[in-house]
Coordinates of C-alpha atoms in Angstrom, one line a residue:
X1 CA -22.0 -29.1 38.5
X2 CA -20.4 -29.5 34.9
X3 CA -17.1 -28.5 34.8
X4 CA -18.7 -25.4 32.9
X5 CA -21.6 -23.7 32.1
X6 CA -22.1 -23.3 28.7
X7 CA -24.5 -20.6 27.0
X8 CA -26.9 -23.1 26.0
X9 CA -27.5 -24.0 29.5
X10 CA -27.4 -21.1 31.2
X11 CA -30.1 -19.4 29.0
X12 CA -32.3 -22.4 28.8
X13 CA -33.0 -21.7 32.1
X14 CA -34.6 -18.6 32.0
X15 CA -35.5 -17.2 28.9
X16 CA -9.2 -4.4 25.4
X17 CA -11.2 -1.2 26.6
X18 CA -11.1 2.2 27.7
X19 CA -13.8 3.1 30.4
X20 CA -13.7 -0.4 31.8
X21 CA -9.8 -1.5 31.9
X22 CA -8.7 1.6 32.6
X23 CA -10.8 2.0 35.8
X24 CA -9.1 -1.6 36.2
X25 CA -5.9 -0.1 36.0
X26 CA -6.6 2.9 38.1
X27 CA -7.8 0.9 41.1
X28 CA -4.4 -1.4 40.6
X29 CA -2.3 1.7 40.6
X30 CA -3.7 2.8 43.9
X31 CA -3.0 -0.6 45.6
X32 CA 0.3 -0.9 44.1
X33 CA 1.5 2.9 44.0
X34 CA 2.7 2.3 40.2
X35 CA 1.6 3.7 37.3
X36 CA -0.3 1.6 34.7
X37 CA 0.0 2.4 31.1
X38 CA -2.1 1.2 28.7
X39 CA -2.8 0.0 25.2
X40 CA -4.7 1.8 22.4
X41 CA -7.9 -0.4 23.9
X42 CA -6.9 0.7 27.0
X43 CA -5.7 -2.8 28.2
X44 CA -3.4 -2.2 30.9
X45 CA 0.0 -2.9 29.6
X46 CA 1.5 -4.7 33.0
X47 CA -0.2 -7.2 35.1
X48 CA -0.7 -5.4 39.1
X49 CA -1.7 -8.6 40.2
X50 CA 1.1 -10.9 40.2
X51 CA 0.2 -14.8 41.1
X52 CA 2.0 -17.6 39.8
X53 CA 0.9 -16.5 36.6
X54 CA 2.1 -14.1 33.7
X55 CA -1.3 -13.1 32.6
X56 CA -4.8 -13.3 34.6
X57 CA -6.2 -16.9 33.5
X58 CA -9.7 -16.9 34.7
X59 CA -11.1 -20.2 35.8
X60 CA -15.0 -20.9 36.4
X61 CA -17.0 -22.9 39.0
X62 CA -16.7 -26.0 38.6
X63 CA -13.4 -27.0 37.1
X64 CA -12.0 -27.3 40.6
X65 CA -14.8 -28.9 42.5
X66 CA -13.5 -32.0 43.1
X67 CA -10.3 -30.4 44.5
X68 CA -12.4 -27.8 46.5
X69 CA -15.2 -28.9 47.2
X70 CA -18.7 -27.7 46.1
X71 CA -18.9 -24.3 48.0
X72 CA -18.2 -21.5 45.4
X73 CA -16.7 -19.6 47.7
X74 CA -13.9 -22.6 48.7
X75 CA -13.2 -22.9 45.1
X76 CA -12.7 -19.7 44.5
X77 CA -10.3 -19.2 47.6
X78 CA -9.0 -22.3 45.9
X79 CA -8.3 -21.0 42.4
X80 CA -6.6 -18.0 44.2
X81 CA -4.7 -20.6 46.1
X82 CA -3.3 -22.1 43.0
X83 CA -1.9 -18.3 41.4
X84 CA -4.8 -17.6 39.9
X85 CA -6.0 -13.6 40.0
X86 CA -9.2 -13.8 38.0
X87 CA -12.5 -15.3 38.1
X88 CA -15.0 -16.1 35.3
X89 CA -19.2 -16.8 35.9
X90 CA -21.1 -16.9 33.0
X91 CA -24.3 -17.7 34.9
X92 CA -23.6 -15.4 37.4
X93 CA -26.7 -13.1 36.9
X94 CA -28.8 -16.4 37.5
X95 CA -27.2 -17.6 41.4
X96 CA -28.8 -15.6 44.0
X97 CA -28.1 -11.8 45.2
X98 CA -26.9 -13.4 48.8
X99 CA -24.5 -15.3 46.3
X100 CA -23.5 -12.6 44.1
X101 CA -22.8 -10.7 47.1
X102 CA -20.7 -13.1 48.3
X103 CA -18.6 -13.7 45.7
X104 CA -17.7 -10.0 45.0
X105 CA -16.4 -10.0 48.9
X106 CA -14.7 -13.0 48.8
X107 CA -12.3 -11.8 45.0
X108 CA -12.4 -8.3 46.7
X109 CA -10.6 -10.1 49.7
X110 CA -8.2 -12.0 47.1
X111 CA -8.0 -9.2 45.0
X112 CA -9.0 -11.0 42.1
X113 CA -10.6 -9.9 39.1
X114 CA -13.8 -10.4 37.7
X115 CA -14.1 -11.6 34.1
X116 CA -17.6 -12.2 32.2
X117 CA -20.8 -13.0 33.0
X118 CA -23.5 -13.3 30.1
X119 CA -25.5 -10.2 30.0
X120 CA -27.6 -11.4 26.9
X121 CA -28.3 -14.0 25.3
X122 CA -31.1 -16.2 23.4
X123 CA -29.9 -18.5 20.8
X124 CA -33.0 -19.3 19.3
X125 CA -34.5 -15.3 18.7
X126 CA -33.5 -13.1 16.1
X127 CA -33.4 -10.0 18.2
X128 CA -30.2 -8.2 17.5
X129 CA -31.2 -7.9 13.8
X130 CA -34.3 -7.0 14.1
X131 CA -36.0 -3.0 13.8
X132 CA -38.5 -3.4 16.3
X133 CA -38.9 -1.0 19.1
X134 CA -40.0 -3.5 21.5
X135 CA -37.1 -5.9 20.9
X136 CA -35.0 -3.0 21.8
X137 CA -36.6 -1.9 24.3
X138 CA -36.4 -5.4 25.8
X139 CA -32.8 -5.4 25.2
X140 CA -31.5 -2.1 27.0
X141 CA -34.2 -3.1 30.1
X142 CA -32.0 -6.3 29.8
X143 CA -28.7 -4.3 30.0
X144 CA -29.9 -2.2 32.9
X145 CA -30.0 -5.7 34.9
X146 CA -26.9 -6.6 33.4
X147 CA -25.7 -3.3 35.4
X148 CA -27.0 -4.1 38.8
X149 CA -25.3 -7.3 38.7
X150 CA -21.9 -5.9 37.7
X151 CA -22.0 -3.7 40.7
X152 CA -22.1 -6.5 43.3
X153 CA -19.1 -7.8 41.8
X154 CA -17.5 -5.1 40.6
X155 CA -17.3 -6.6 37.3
X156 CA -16.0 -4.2 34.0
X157 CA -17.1 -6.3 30.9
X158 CA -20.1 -9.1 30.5
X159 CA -20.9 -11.0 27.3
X160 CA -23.4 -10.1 25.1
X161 CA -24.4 -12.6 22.7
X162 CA -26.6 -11.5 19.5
X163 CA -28.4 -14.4 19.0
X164 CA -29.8 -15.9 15.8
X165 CA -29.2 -15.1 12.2
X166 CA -32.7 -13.7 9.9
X167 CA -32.3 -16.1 6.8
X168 CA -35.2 -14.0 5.2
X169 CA -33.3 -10.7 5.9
X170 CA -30.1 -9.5 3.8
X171 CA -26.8 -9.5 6.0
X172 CA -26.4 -5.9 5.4
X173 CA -29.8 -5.2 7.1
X174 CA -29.3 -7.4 10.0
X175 CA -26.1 -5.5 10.2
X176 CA -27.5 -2.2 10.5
X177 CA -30.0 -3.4 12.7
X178 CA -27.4 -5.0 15.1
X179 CA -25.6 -1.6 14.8
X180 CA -28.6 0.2 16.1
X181 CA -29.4 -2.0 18.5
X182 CA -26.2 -2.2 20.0
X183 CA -25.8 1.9 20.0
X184 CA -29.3 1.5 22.3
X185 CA -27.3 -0.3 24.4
X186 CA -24.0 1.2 24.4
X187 CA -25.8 4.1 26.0
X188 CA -26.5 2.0 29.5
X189 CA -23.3 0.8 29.5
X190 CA -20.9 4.0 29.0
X191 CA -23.3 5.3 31.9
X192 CA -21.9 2.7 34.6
X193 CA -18.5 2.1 33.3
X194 CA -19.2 -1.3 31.9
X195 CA -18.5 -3.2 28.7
X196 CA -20.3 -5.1 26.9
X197 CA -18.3 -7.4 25.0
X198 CA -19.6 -9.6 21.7
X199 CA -18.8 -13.2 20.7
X200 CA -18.6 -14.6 17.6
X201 CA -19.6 -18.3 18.2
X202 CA -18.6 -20.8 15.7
X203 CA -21.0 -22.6 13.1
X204 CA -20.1 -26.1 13.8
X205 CA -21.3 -25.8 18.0
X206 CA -24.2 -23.0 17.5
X207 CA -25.5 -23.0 13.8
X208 CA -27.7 -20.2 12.6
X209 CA -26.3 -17.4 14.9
X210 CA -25.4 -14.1 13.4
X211 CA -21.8 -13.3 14.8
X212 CA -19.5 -16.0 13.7
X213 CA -16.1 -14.8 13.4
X214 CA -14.2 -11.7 15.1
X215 CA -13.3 -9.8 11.9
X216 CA -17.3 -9.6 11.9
X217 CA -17.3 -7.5 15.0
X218 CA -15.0 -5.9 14.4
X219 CA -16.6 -4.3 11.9
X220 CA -19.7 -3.9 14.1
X221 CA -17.7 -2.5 16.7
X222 CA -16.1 -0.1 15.0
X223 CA -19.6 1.0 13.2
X224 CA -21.4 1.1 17.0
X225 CA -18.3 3.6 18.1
X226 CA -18.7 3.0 21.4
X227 CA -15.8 2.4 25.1
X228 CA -18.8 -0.1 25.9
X229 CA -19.1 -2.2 23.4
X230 CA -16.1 -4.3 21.7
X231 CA -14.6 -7.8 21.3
X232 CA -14.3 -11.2 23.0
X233 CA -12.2 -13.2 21.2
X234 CA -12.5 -17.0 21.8
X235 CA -10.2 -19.1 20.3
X236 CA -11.8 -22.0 20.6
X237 CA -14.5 -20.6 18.5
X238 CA -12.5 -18.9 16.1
X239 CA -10.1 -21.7 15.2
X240 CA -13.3 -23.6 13.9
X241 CA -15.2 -20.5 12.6
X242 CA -12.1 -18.7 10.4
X243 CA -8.8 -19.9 12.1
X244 CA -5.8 -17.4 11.2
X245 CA -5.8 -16.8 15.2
X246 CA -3.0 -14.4 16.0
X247 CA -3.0 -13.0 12.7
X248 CA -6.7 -12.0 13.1
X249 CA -6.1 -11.6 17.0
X250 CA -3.8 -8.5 15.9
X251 CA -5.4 -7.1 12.9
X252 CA -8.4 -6.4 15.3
X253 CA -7.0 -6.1 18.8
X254 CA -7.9 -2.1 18.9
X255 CA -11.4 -3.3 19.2
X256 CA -10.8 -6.5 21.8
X257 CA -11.3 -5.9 25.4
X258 CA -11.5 -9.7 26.5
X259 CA -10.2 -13.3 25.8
X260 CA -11.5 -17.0 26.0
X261 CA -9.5 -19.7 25.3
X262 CA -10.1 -24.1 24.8
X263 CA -8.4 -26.2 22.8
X264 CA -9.6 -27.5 19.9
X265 CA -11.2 -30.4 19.5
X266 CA -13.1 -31.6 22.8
X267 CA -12.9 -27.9 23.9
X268 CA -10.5 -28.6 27.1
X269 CA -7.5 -27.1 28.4
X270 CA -4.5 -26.1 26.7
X271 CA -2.1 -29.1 25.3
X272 CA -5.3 -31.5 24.7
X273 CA -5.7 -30.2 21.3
X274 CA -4.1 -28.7 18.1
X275 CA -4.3 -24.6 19.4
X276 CA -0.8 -23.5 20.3
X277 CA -1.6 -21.7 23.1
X278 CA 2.1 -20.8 24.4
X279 CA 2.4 -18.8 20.7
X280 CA -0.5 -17.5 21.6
X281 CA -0.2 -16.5 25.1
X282 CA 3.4 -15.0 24.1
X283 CA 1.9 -12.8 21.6
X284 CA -0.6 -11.7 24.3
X285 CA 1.5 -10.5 26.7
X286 CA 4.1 -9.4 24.4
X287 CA 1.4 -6.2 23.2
X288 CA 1.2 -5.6 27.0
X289 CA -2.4 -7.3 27.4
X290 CA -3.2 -7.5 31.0
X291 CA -6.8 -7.7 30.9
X292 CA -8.6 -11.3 31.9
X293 CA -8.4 -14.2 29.7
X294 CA -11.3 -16.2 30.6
X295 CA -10.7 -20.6 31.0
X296 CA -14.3 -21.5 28.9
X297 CA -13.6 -25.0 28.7
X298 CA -13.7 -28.6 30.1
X299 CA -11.0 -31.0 31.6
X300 CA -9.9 -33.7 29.7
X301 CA -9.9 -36.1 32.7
X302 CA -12.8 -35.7 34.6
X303 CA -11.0 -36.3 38.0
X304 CA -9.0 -34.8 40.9
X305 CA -5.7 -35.5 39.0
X306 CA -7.5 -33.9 35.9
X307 CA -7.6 -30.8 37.7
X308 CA -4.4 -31.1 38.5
X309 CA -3.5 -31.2 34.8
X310 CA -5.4 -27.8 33.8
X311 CA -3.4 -26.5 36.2
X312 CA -0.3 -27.8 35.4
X313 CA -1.4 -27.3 31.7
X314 CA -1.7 -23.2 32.4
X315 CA 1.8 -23.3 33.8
X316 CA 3.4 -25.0 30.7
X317 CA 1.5 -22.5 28.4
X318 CA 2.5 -19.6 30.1
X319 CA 5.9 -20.9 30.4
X320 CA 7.6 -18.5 27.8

């Protein structure tokens, strides 16, 4: 297995929030006995979890395989293992419903959280900004999958990606059209308490895609007006898209319910690029952020030891 699974791969082989953190929150507050406040997103403003960790760093399969071995569930127990209380799968929906099952035992056990998993997604199809009935009605049948899978993993927010850019439409179209389209969807997802969250991708990786930068959903989040549908902000993608990364972070955290992170360039852990991610990860927990932060990236060295190193590396950026 790569040490992770990007979009690209995972669909080419098939085709911070209120209800969702706060039921996050609740379920923490009963195991703990505390109270959780939360943010105006509703991100839970103190981390239940504990771990060797400040905030809940979210690694995927893969990155610890040669460590762990190839079972998932061995590398999860190992991630948990290492102080981390989250877990990531962005081709979750694709493993098998014995798998699936699994896993959501196995972080209930741990009590880890679940991050993402990609709900939608087709790089190459204009859907999202399209007026056509049967694209949306493709689209919410998609979202009512994306449901069933959340529920063997008890899972609050999976990506939603909205695919290719119309060059022969005006922006402002596609933009209503995404709006609409998005509101059609919003509707299955405030239903079963899950969130839908939308990434901007950046130009350079995934040319022609609609959503580039998060100031762009913001805007279509705050148009769609909906607990289910709001922000993942990776900064990996948004220091090439637009850079300004906290300043931007903040100016549209009311809408964020989720976080990626990879250094830039070679997209691997923090401290193999030019991201400062211990300014970064201070500023996240500083305005209370305890939702997931999801590790979407590579390892620099490619062996045991470089395992080693993203871990180490997560300790030295949360080291503030």
């Amino acid at each position: 297995m790569s040490e992770f699974i990007s979009r690209r791969d995972f669909l080419a082989g098939g085709a911070v929030v209120a209800a969702a953190t706060v039921a996050i929150s609740r379920q923490a507050a009963g195991q703990t006995g505390t109270t959780v406040t939360t943010t105006s997103a509703g991100v839970p403003a103190s981390n239940p979890r504990g771990g060797a960790f400040k905030l809940l760093y979210a690694p995927h399969l893969g990155l610890f395989e040669k460590s762990a071995g190839k079972d998932p569930i061995d590398q999860i127990k190992f991630m948990a293992d290492e102080g981390f209380r989250a877990y990531e799968d962005n081709g979750l929906p694709k493993r098998p419903v014995e798998l699936q099952e699994k896993i959501g035992q196995e972080l209930r056990r741990l009590n880890m959280a679940m991050g993402v998993f990609v709900a939608h997604g087709d790089f190459a199809a204009e859907s999202f900004v399209k007026r056509d009935p049967a694209v949306r009605d493709a689209l919410v049948k998609e979202m009512h999958a994306a449901v069933e899978v959340a529920k063997r993993v008890d899972a609050k927010w999976c990506t939603v990606v909205l695919d290719a850019n119309d060059p022969k439409t005006d922006v402002g179209i596609q933009t209503a059209n995404a709006i609409d389209n998005l509101r059609a969807c919003a509707e299955v997802f405030e239903k079963a308490g899950l969130v839908m969250v939308l990434e901007p991708l950046n130009h350079w990786n995934h040319p022609g895609l609609f959503l580039t930068s998060v100031p762009q959903a913001y805007a279509i989040c705050r148009a769609v007006d909906s607990p289910a549908c709001k922000i993942l902000n990776d900064f990996y993608h948004q220091q090439i898209a637009v850079g300004n990364l906290i300043p931007n972070m903040e100016a549209c955290w009311d809408e964020t319910a989720y976080l990626q992170v990879g250094d830039n360039p070679g997209r691997n852990e923090p401290g193999t690029g030019e991201i400062n991610y211990r300014n970064i990860f201070k500023r996240v927990h500083e305005k209370g952020y305890a939702g997931v932060i999801g590790m979407e990236h590579g390892k620099a060295d490619k062996s045991q030891a470089g395992e080693r190193a993203v871990i180490d590396a997560y300790k030295e950026a949360d080291n503030f």
